[in-house]
PDB file of C-alpha atoms in Angstrom:
ATOM      1  CA  MET L 140     303.691-230.273  56.765  1.00  0.00           C
ATOM      2  CA  TYR L 141     303.559-231.044  53.156  1.00  0.00           C
ATOM      3  CA  ARG L 142     299.734-230.468  52.909  1.00  0.00           C
ATOM      4  CA  PHE L 143     300.289-227.045  54.778  1.00  0.00           C
ATOM      5  CA  ILE L 144     302.748-225.918  52.066  1.00  0.00           C
ATOM      6  CA  ARG L 145     300.335-226.990  49.375  1.00  0.00           C
ATOM      7  CA  ILE L 146     297.487-225.126  50.895  1.00  0.00           C
ATOM      8  CA  PHE L 147     299.666-222.216  51.437  1.00  0.00           C
ATOM      9  CA  VAL L 148     300.789-222.130  47.747  1.00  0.00           C
ATOM     10  CA  LEU L 149     297.216-222.630  46.523  1.00  0.00           C
ATOM     11  CA  PHE L 150     296.050-219.441  48.526  1.00  0.00           C
ATOM     12  CA  GLN L 151     298.945-217.368  47.164  1.00  0.00           C
ATOM     13  CA  VAL L 152     298.068-218.239  43.686  1.00  0.00           C
ATOM     14  CA  ILE L 153     294.398-217.366  44.150  1.00  0.00           C
ATOM     15  CA  ALA L 154     295.474-214.137  45.732  1.00  0.00           C
ATOM     16  CA  ILE L 155     297.483-213.344  42.946  1.00  0.00           C
ATOM     17  CA  ILE L 156     294.891-213.807  40.433  1.00  0.00           C
ATOM     18  CA  PHE L 157     292.316-211.906  42.445  1.00  0.00           C
ATOM     19  CA  PHE L 158     294.569-208.978  43.003  1.00  0.00           C
ATOM     20  CA  ALA L 159     296.037-208.856  39.505  1.00  0.00           C
ATOM     21  CA  GLY L 160     293.463-206.573  38.266  1.00  0.00           C
ATOM     22  CA  CYS L 161     293.540-204.159  41.237  1.00  0.00           C
ATOM     23  CA  GLY L 162     296.311-201.944  39.790  1.00  0.00           C
ATOM     24  CA  LYS L 163     293.975-200.418  37.168  1.00  0.00           C
ATOM     25  CA  THR L 164     295.550-197.219  35.683  1.00  0.00           C
ATOM     26  CA  THR L 165     293.348-194.309  34.779  1.00  0.00           C
ATOM     27  CA  ASP L 166     295.337-192.777  31.861  1.00  0.00           C
ATOM     28  CA  ALA L 167     293.472-192.024  28.803  1.00  0.00           C
ATOM     29  CA  ALA L 168     295.160-194.964  26.919  1.00  0.00           C
ATOM     30  CA  SER L 169     293.298-197.353  29.240  1.00  0.00           C
ATOM     31  CA  MET L 170     289.911-195.532  29.404  1.00  0.00           C
ATOM     32  CA  PRO L 171     287.153-197.500  28.048  1.00  0.00           C
ATOM     33  CA  LYS L 172     285.972-197.208  24.304  1.00  0.00           C
ATOM     34  CA  HIS L 173     283.163-194.740  25.238  1.00  0.00           C
ATOM     35  CA  TRP L 174     285.647-192.115  26.002  1.00  0.00           C
ATOM     36  CA  PHE L 175     287.013-190.416  22.845  1.00  0.00           C
ATOM     37  CA  THR L 176     290.453-188.805  22.676  1.00  0.00           C
ATOM     38  CA  ASP L 177     289.792-187.672  19.195  1.00  0.00           C
ATOM     39  CA  PHE L 178     287.728-184.549  19.784  1.00  0.00           C
ATOM     40  CA  GLU L 179     286.675-184.228  16.169  1.00  0.00           C
ATOM     41  CA  LYS L 180     285.222-187.761  16.242  1.00  0.00           C
ATOM     42  CA  ALA L 181     283.502-187.008  19.571  1.00  0.00           C
ATOM     43  CA  LYS L 182     281.755-183.753  17.931  1.00  0.00           C
ATOM     44  CA  GLN L 183     280.734-186.020  14.825  1.00  0.00           C
ATOM     45  CA  THR L 184     279.291-188.767  17.154  1.00  0.00           C
ATOM     46  CA  ALA L 185     277.388-186.191  19.319  1.00  0.00           C
ATOM     47  CA  GLY L 186     275.835-184.492  16.252  1.00  0.00           C
ATOM     48  CA  ALA L 187     274.891-187.894  14.649  1.00  0.00           C
ATOM     49  CA  GLU L 188     273.258-189.112  17.936  1.00  0.00           C
ATOM     50  CA  GLY L 189     271.860-185.710  18.958  1.00  0.00           C
ATOM     51  CA  LYS L 190     273.736-185.520  22.259  1.00  0.00           C
ATOM     52  CA  ASP L 191     276.038-183.062  23.930  1.00  0.00           C
ATOM     53  CA  ILE L 192     279.668-183.460  24.814  1.00  0.00           C
ATOM     54  CA  LEU L 193     281.065-184.052  28.253  1.00  0.00           C
ATOM     55  CA  ILE L 194     284.749-182.892  28.096  1.00  0.00           C
ATOM     56  CA  ASN L 195     286.989-184.202  30.845  1.00  0.00           C
ATOM     57  CA  PHE L 196     290.466-182.319  30.861  1.00  0.00           C
ATOM     58  CA  SER L 197     292.596-184.566  33.048  1.00  0.00           C
ATOM     59  CA  GLY L 198     296.085-185.365  34.275  1.00  0.00           C
ATOM     60  CA  SER L 199     295.192-188.957  34.605  1.00  0.00           C
ATOM     61  CA  ASP L 200     298.488-190.224  36.088  1.00  0.00           C
ATOM     62  CA  TRP L 201     299.454-187.615  38.390  1.00  0.00           C
ATOM     63  CA  CYS L 202     296.469-185.469  39.386  1.00  0.00           C
ATOM     64  CA  TYR L 203     294.807-186.753  42.641  1.00  0.00           C
ATOM     65  CA  TRP L 204     291.329-185.110  42.014  1.00  0.00           C
ATOM     66  CA  CYS L 205     291.340-186.551  38.445  1.00  0.00           C
ATOM     67  CA  LYS L 206     291.866-190.014  39.685  1.00  0.00           C
ATOM     68  CA  LYS L 207     289.326-189.563  42.438  1.00  0.00           C
ATOM     69  CA  LEU L 208     286.786-188.358  39.903  1.00  0.00           C
ATOM     70  CA  ASP L 209     287.445-191.198  37.668  1.00  0.00           C
ATOM     71  CA  LYS L 210     287.435-193.820  40.388  1.00  0.00           C
ATOM     72  CA  GLU L 211     284.145-192.467  41.929  1.00  0.00           C
ATOM     73  CA  VAL L 212     282.186-191.368  38.815  1.00  0.00           C
ATOM     74  CA  PHE L 213     283.632-191.632  35.337  1.00  0.00           C
ATOM     75  CA  SER L 214     284.639-195.262  35.570  1.00  0.00           C
ATOM     76  CA  LYS L 215     281.192-196.432  36.998  1.00  0.00           C
ATOM     77  CA  GLN L 216     278.887-198.247  34.627  1.00  0.00           C
ATOM     78  CA  GLU L 217     275.742-196.566  36.202  1.00  0.00           C
ATOM     79  CA  PHE L 218     277.448-193.242  35.167  1.00  0.00           C
ATOM     80  CA  ILE L 219     278.180-194.307  31.807  1.00  0.00           C
ATOM     81  CA  ARG L 220     274.675-195.661  31.244  1.00  0.00           C
ATOM     82  CA  GLN L 221     272.743-192.643  32.624  1.00  0.00           C
ATOM     83  CA  ALA L 222     275.038-189.722  31.447  1.00  0.00           C
ATOM     84  CA  GLY L 223     275.414-191.621  28.004  1.00  0.00           C
ATOM     85  CA  LYS L 224     272.068-191.009  27.244  1.00  0.00           C
ATOM     86  CA  ASN L 225     272.608-187.255  26.920  1.00  0.00           C
ATOM     87  CA  PHE L 226     276.482-186.947  26.308  1.00  0.00           C
ATOM     88  CA  VAL L 227     279.191-188.181  24.146  1.00  0.00           C
ATOM     89  CA  PHE L 228     282.310-188.488  26.383  1.00  0.00           C
ATOM     90  CA  ALA L 229     285.696-186.998  25.632  1.00  0.00           C
ATOM     91  CA  VAL L 230     288.902-187.049  27.490  1.00  0.00           C
ATOM     92  CA  VAL L 231     291.752-184.441  26.875  1.00  0.00           C
ATOM     93  CA  ASP L 232     294.474-185.894  29.067  1.00  0.00           C
ATOM     94  CA  PHE L 233     297.815-184.324  30.189  1.00  0.00           C
ATOM     95  CA  PRO L 234     299.617-187.284  31.712  1.00  0.00           C
ATOM     96  CA  ASN L 235     303.209-187.189  32.802  1.00  0.00           C
ATOM     97  CA  ASP L 236     303.858-190.185  30.833  1.00  0.00           C
ATOM     98  CA  THR L 237     302.994-189.199  27.353  1.00  0.00           C
ATOM     99  CA  SER L 238     304.582-192.283  25.663  1.00  0.00           C
ATOM    100  CA  ARG L 239     301.158-193.612  24.864  1.00  0.00           C
ATOM    101  CA  GLN L 240     299.954-190.460  23.046  1.00  0.00           C
ATOM    102  CA  SER L 241     300.902-189.623  19.568  1.00  0.00           C
ATOM    103  CA  ALA L 242     302.456-186.217  18.761  1.00  0.00           C
ATOM    104  CA  GLU L 243     299.262-185.219  17.044  1.00  0.00           C
ATOM    105  CA  LEU L 244     297.017-186.234  20.191  1.00  0.00           C
ATOM    106  CA  GLN L 245     299.273-184.024  22.352  1.00  0.00           C
ATOM    107  CA  LYS L 246     299.078-181.111  20.023  1.00  0.00           C
ATOM    108  CA  GLN L 247     295.315-181.570  19.749  1.00  0.00           C
ATOM    109  CA  ASN L 248     295.030-181.623  23.641  1.00  0.00           C
ATOM    110  CA  GLN L 249     297.180-178.493  23.876  1.00  0.00           C
ATOM    111  CA  VAL L 250     295.094-176.482  21.492  1.00  0.00           C
ATOM    112  CA  LEU L 251     291.902-177.632  23.147  1.00  0.00           C
ATOM    113  CA  SER L 252     293.382-176.447  26.689  1.00  0.00           C
ATOM    114  CA  GLU L 253     294.132-173.123  25.173  1.00  0.00           C
ATOM    115  CA  GLN L 254     290.804-172.894  23.316  1.00  0.00           C
ATOM    116  CA  PHE L 255     288.910-173.630  26.539  1.00  0.00           C
ATOM    117  CA  ALA L 256     291.193-171.783  28.972  1.00  0.00           C
ATOM    118  CA  VAL L 257     291.770-174.550  31.272  1.00  0.00           C
ATOM    119  CA  GLU L 258     293.847-173.608  34.178  1.00  0.00           C
ATOM    120  CA  GLY L 259     293.619-176.644  36.317  1.00  0.00           C
ATOM    121  CA  PHE L 260     292.576-180.347  36.495  1.00  0.00           C
ATOM    122  CA  PRO L 261     290.126-181.805  36.485  1.00  0.00           C
ATOM    123  CA  THR L 262     288.175-179.391  34.448  1.00  0.00           C
ATOM    124  CA  VAL L 263     285.023-180.733  32.908  1.00  0.00           C
ATOM    125  CA  PHE L 264     282.983-178.774  30.243  1.00  0.00           C
ATOM    126  CA  LEU L 265     279.699-179.370  28.867  1.00  0.00           C
ATOM    127  CA  ALA L 266     279.402-178.546  25.358  1.00  0.00           C
ATOM    128  CA  ASP L 267     276.895-178.744  22.502  1.00  0.00           C
ATOM    129  CA  ALA L 268     277.434-181.163  19.406  1.00  0.00           C
ATOM    130  CA  ASN L 269     279.521-178.346  17.669  1.00  0.00           C
ATOM    131  CA  GLY L 270     281.928-178.216  20.593  1.00  0.00           C
ATOM    132  CA  ARG L 271     280.731-174.834  22.071  1.00  0.00           C
ATOM    133  CA  PRO L 272     280.828-175.004  25.803  1.00  0.00           C
ATOM    134  CA  TYR L 273     277.804-173.904  27.936  1.00  0.00           C
ATOM    135  CA  ALA L 274     278.930-175.112  31.471  1.00  0.00           C
ATOM    136  CA  ARG L 275     282.209-175.771  33.319  1.00  0.00           C
ATOM    137  CA  THR L 276     282.693-177.737  36.439  1.00  0.00           C
ATOM    138  CA  GLY L 277     284.993-180.311  38.020  1.00  0.00           C
ATOM    139  CA  TYR L 278     285.086-182.696  41.018  1.00  0.00           C
ATOM    140  CA  ILE L 279     282.230-182.769  43.274  1.00  0.00           C
ATOM    141  CA  GLU L 280     281.617-185.146  46.258  1.00  0.00           C
ATOM    142  CA  GLY L 281     278.864-187.534  46.407  1.00  0.00           C
ATOM    143  CA  GLY L 282     279.572-190.167  43.740  1.00  0.00           C
ATOM    144  CA  VAL L 283     277.581-191.175  40.635  1.00  0.00           C
ATOM    145  CA  GLN L 284     274.033-189.991  41.731  1.00  0.00           C
ATOM    146  CA  ALA L 285     275.296-186.494  42.806  1.00  0.00           C
ATOM    147  CA  TYR L 286     277.286-186.026  39.900  1.00  0.00           C
ATOM    148  CA  LEU L 287     274.358-186.945  37.433  1.00  0.00           C
ATOM    149  CA  GLU L 288     272.088-184.384  39.330  1.00  0.00           C
ATOM    150  CA  HIS L 289     274.653-181.866  38.969  1.00  0.00           C
ATOM    151  CA  LEU L 290     275.133-182.534  35.256  1.00  0.00           C
ATOM    152  CA  SER L 291     271.417-182.401  34.875  1.00  0.00           C
ATOM    153  CA  ASP L 292     271.237-179.121  36.457  1.00  0.00           C
ATOM    154  CA  LEU L 293     274.081-177.504  34.295  1.00  0.00           C
ATOM    155  CA  ARG L 294     272.228-178.996  31.220  1.00  0.00           C
ATOM    156  CA  ASN L 295     268.996-177.585  32.156  1.00  0.00           C
ATOM    157  CA  GLN L 296     270.574-174.050  32.463  1.00  0.00           C
ATOM    158  CA  LYS L 297     272.159-174.243  28.978  1.00  0.00           C
ATOM    159  CA  ILE L 298     272.496-171.080  27.305  1.00  0.00           C
ATOM    160  CA  LEU L 299     274.505-170.886  23.967  1.00  0.00           C
ATOM    161  CA  PRO L 300     275.863-167.587  22.449  1.00  0.00           C
TER     162      PRO L 300
END
C-alpha cells in the first residue's frame, strides 16, 4: 500500500509540473517580445528594417476570435519566422483587465482604434513603415499556412495613397 501511495504522489507531481504551463494567457502583456505595444517603436523598427507592419487590434482576454487567431496563428513560431521576413508585429490590445497596461498605452490604443476606424475584434491591418494601412483583415480558418498565403496576397495587392 505504501508503494502505491508513493507512485500515486509521484504521478501527481509530474502531472502538476507538466500541466503548469498549459494555462497560457494571450493578453498583450504576456505576448512575446516580437509583438510591439508601442506603435511608434513598431514604425521605427519597420522603417529601419525595410518592412511593413502587421497591426493586430485585439481583445486578448475576452474575444473568442482573437484568442483563436493567437492560438492558431500568431503564437506559432513558423508564423513569426515566415511573416517576420516582411512584417514588424504590433498589437493594439483592449483587454477587460487593463491592470497591466499603463494609462499612456491605453490612450495610445484608443487613438489608434479611432484612427483606423476599428469596429470589431480581431481586426488586423497591414501598413507601410509610416503606419499607412493598405489592407484590412481578421481571423481566417486554416492555420499558419493559410494565413501566410492570405497575407502574401494582401501584400501583393498593396496600393498606397
